[in-house]
Short mmCIF file of C-alpha atoms and ligand atoms in Angstrom, two decimals:
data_model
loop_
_atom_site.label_atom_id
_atom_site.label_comp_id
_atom_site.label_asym_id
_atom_site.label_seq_id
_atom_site.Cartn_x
_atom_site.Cartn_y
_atom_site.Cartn_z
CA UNK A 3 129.89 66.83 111.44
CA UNK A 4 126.78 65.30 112.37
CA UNK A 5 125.38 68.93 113.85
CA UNK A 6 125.88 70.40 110.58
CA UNK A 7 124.57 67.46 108.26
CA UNK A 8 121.23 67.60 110.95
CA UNK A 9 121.81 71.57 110.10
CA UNK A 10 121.92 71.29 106.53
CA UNK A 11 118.60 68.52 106.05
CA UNK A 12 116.65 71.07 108.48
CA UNK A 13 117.36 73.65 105.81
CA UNK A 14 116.26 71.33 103.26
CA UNK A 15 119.61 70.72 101.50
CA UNK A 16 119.75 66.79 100.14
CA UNK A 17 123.08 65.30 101.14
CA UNK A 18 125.86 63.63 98.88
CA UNK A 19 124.64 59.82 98.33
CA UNK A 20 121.06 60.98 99.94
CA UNK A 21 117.86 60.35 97.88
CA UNK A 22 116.43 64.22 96.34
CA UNK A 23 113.42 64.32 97.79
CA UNK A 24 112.97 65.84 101.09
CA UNK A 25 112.28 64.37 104.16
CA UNK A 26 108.45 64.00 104.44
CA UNK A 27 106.71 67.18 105.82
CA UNK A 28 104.91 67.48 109.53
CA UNK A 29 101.08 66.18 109.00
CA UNK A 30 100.29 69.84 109.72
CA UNK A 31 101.90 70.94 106.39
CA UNK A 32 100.50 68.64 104.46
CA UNK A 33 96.81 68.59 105.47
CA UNK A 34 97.41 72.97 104.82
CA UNK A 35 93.29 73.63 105.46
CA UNK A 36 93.74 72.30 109.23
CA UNK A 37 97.71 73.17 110.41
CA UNK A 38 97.60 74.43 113.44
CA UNK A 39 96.92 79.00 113.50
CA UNK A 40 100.08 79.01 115.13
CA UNK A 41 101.99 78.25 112.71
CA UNK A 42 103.28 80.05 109.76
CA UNK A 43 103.78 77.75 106.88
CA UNK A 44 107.00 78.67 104.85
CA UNK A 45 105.72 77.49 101.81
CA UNK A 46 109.04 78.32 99.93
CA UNK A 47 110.62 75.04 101.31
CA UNK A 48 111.28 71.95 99.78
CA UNK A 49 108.23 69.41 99.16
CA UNK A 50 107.93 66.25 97.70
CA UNK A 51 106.07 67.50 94.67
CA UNK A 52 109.40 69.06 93.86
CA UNK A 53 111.67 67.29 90.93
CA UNK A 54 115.13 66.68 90.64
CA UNK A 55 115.90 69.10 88.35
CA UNK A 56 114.66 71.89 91.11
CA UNK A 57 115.64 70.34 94.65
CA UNK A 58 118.93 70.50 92.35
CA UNK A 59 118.92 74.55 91.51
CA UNK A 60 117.25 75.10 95.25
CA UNK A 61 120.44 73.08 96.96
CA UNK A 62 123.06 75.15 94.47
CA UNK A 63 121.22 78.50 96.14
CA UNK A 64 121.20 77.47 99.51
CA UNK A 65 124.71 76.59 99.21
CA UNK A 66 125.56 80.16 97.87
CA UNK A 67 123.55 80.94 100.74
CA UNK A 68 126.37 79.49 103.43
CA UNK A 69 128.62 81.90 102.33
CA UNK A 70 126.35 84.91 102.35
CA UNK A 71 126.30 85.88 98.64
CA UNK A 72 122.78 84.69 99.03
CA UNK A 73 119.31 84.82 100.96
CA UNK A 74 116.75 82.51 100.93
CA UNK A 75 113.60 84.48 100.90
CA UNK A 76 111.05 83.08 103.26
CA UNK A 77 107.00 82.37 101.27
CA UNK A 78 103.64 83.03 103.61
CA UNK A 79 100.37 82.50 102.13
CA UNK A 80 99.86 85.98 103.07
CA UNK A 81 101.82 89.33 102.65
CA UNK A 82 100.33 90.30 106.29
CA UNK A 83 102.86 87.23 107.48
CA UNK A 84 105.43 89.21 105.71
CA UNK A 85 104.76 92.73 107.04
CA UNK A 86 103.15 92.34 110.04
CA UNK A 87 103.62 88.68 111.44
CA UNK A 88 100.01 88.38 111.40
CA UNK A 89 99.38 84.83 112.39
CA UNK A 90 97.37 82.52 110.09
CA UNK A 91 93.56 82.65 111.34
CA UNK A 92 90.72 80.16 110.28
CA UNK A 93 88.40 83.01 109.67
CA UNK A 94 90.87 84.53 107.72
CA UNK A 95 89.91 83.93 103.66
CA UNK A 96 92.05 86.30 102.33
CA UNK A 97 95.27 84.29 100.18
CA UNK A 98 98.24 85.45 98.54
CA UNK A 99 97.27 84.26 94.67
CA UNK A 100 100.65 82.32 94.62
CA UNK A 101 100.13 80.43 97.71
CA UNK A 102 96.35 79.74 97.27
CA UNK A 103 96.08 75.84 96.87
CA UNK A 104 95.86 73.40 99.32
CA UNK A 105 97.58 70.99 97.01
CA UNK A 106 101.47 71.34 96.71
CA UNK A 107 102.77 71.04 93.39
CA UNK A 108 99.98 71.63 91.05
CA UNK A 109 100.20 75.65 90.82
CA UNK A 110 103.23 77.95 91.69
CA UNK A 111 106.06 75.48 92.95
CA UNK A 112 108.84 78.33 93.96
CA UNK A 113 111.38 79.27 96.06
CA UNK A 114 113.29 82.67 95.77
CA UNK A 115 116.87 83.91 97.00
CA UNK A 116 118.05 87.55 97.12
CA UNK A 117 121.69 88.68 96.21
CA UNK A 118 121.70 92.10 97.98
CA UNK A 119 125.05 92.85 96.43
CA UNK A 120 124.00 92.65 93.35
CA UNK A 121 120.11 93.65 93.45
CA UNK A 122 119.36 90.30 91.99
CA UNK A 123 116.19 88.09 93.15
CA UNK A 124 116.22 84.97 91.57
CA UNK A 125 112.82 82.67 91.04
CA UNK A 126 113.17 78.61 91.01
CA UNK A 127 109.60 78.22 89.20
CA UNK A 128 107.99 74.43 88.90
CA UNK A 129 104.59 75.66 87.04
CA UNK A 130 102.09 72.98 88.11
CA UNK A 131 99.18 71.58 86.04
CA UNK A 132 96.41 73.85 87.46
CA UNK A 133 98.26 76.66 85.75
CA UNK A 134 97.63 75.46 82.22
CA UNK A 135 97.27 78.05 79.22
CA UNK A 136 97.97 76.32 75.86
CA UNK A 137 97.39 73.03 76.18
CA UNK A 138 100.86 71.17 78.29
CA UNK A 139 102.19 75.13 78.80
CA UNK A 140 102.17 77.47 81.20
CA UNK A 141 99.24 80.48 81.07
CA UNK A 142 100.89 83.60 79.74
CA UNK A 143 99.03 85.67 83.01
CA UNK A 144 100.59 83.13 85.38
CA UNK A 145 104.11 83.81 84.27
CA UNK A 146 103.23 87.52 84.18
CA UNK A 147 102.17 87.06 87.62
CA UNK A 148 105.05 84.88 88.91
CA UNK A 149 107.32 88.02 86.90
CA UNK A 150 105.76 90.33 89.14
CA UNK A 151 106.08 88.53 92.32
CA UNK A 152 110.04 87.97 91.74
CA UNK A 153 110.49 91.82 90.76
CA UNK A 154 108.16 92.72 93.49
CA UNK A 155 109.86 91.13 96.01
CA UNK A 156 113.44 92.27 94.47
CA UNK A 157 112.11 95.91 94.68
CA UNK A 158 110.62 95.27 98.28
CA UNK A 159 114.03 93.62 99.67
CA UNK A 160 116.01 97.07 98.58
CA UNK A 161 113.10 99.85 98.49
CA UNK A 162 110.50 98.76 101.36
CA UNK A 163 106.42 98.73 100.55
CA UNK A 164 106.08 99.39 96.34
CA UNK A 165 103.62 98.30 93.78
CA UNK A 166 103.39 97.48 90.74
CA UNK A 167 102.69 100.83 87.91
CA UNK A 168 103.77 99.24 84.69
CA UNK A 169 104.85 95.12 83.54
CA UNK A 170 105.83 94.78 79.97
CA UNK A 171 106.60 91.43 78.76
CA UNK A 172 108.08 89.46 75.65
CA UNK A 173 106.76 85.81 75.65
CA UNK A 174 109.75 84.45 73.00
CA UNK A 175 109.23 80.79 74.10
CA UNK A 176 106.46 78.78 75.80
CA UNK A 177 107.01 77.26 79.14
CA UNK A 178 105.87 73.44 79.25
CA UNK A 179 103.99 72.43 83.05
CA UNK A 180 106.69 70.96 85.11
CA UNK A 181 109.47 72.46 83.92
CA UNK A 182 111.82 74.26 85.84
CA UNK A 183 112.74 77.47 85.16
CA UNK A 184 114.85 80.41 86.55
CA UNK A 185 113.78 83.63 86.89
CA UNK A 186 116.01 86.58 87.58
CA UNK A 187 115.36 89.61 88.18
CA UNK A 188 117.52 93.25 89.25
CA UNK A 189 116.82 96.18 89.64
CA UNK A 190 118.39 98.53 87.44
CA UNK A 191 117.86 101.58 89.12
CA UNK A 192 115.91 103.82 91.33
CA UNK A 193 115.00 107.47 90.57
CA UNK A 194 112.89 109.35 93.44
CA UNK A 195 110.00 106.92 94.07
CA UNK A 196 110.48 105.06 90.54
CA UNK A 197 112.27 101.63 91.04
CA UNK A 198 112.97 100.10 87.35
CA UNK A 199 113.44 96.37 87.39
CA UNK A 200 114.48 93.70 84.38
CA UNK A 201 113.75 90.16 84.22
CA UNK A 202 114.80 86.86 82.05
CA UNK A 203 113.28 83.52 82.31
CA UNK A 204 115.57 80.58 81.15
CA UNK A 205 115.37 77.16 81.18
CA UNK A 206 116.80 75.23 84.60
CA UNK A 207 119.77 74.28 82.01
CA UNK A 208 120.05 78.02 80.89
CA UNK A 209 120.03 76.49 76.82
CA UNK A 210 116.45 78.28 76.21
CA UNK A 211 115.27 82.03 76.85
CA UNK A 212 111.26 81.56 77.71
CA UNK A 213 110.99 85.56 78.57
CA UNK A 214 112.16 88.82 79.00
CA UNK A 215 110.18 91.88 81.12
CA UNK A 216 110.82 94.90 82.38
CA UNK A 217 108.40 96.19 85.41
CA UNK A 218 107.68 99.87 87.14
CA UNK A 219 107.66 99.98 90.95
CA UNK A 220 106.12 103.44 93.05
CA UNK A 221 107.63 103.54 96.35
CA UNK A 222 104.74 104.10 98.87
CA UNK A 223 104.69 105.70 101.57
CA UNK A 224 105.53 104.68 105.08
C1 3IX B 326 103.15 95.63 98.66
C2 3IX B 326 104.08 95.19 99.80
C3 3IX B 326 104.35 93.72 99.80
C4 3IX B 326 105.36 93.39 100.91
C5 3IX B 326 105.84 91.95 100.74
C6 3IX B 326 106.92 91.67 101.67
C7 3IX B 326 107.96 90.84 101.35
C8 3IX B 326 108.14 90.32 99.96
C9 3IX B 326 108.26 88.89 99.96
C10 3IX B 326 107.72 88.14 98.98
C11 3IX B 326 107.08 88.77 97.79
C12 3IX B 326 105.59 88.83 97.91
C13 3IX B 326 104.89 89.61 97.08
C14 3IX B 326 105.58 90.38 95.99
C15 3IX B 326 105.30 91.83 96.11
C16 3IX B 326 104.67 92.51 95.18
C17 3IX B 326 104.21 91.89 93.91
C18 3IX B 326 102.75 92.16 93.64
C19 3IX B 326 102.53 93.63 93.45
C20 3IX B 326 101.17 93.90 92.95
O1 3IX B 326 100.51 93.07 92.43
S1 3IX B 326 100.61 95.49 93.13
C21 3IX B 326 98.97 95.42 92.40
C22 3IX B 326 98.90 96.01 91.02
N1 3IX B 326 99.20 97.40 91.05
C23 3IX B 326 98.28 98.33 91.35
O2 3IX B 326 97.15 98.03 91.62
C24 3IX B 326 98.78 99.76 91.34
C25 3IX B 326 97.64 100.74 91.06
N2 3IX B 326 98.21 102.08 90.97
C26 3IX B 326 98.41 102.84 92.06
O3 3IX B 326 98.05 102.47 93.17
C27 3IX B 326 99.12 104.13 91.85
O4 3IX B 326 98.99 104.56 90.54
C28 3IX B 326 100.61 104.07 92.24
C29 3IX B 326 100.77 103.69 93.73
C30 3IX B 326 101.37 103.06 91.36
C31 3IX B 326 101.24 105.45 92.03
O5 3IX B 326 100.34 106.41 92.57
P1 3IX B 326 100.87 107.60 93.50
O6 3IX B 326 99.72 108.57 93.64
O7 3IX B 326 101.48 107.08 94.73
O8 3IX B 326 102.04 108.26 92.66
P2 3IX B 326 101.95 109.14 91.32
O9 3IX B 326 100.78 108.80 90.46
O10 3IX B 326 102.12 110.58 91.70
O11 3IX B 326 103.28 108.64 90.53
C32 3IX B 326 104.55 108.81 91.11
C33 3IX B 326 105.54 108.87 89.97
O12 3IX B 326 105.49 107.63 89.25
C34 3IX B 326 105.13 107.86 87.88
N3 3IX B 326 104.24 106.79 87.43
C35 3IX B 326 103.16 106.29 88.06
N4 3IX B 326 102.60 105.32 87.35
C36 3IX B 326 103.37 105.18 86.24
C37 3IX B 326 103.31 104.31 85.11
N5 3IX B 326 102.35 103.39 85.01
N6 3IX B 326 104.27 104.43 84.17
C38 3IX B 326 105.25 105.36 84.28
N7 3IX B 326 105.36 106.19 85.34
C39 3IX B 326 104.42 106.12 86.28
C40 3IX B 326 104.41 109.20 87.89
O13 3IX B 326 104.49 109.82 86.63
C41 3IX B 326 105.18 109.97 88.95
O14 3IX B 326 106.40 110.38 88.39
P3 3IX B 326 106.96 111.86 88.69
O15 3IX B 326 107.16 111.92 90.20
O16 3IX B 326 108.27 111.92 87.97
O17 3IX B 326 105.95 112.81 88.23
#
């Protein structure tokens, strides 16, 4: 019992009767400019920027997770981390544009979980202030970006190295900062090199549709 409670708090799942925030993070995440090269920040983990309303959604997933239905999908500041296992360098400038801050919690807040079964990636999104458009909501070019980077990844996770050839996107209702909101994504099908994706962003609650999008991904070449 106690093995798997210490099991489930190192994946970042609050217990019953335990407080939502996560246990404070190693000095080396928090002070991001000066961890230590050899480590690989997963950036997709729980922080204590996060609210209640997405620790919430982000336990739910990980607990789909135990019985395989679905994967948490590991975040590097860097898609190198991702392909190559490049370690983090100090001469390295270079940044993935989601993972750019040094600050947690005032840009893109997300974690993401694959359902292979279904071709589904799912986004938990907490938009932070830094991403402001209209004034309190989110910029329309940040959720196009986070749109991308959810049906990027779902196209990746089935179809290997892609990018993006086409994003269309219906804005049908603003996203307020600090809101949580779910994005998922599947791909409908693939035709040769052409993967076709479709996305919906809803509320945490589901009760409001922010967005719907449909994107274009080339396979590339090994
Ligand atoms: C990238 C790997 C990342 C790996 C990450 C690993 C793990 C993932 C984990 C976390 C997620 C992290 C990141 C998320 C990943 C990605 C999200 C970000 C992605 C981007 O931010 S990415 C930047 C923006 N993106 C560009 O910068 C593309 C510029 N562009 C080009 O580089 C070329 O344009 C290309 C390669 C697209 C195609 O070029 P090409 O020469 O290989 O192929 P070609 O032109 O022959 O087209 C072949 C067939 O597609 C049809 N086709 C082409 N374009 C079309 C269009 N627009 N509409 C309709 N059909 C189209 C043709 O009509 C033909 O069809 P057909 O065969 O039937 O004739």
């Amino acid at each position: 019992m106690l093995r798997s409670c210490a099991r489930l708090i190192r994946r970042g799942i609050a217990l019953p009767g335990q407080p939502q925030s996560p246990r404070p993070l190693p000095c080396c995440y928090t002070t991001p400019r000066f961890y230590s090269p050899e480590v690989i920040r997963d950036y997709a983990m729980p922080n204590a920027t996060w609210s209640k309303n997405l620790q919430d959604l982000y336990n739910r997933y990980m607990e789909g997770s135990q019985s395989g239905a679905w994967e948490r999908i590991p975040s590097y500041n860097a898609t190198v981390h991702h392909i190559k296992g490049v370690p983090p360098s100090r001469t390295r400038e270079n940044r993935l544009f989601t993972r750019n801050l040094d600050q947690d919690g005032v840009g893109f807040e997300y974690s993401m979980f694959y359902n292979k079964a279904e071709r589904r990636m799912v986004c938990l999104f907490q938009p932070g202030p830094y991403l402001e458009g209209p004034p309190g909501f989110t910029h329309g070019g940040c959720i196009a970006t986070i749109i991308d980077s959810t049906t990027g990844a779902g196209a990746v996770y089935l179809c290997g190295s892609v990018m993006t050839a086409n994003l269309t996107i219906n804005y049908k209702n603003p996203i307020p900062l600090g809101h949580v909101v779910i994005i998922d994504s599947k791909v409908e099908r693939v035709e040769g090199r052409k993967v076709y994706t479709s996305c919906q962003i809803r509320s945490h609650d589901d009760a409001v549709l922010h967005t719907e999008a449909s994107a274009l991904f080339i396979k590339l070449g090994p």
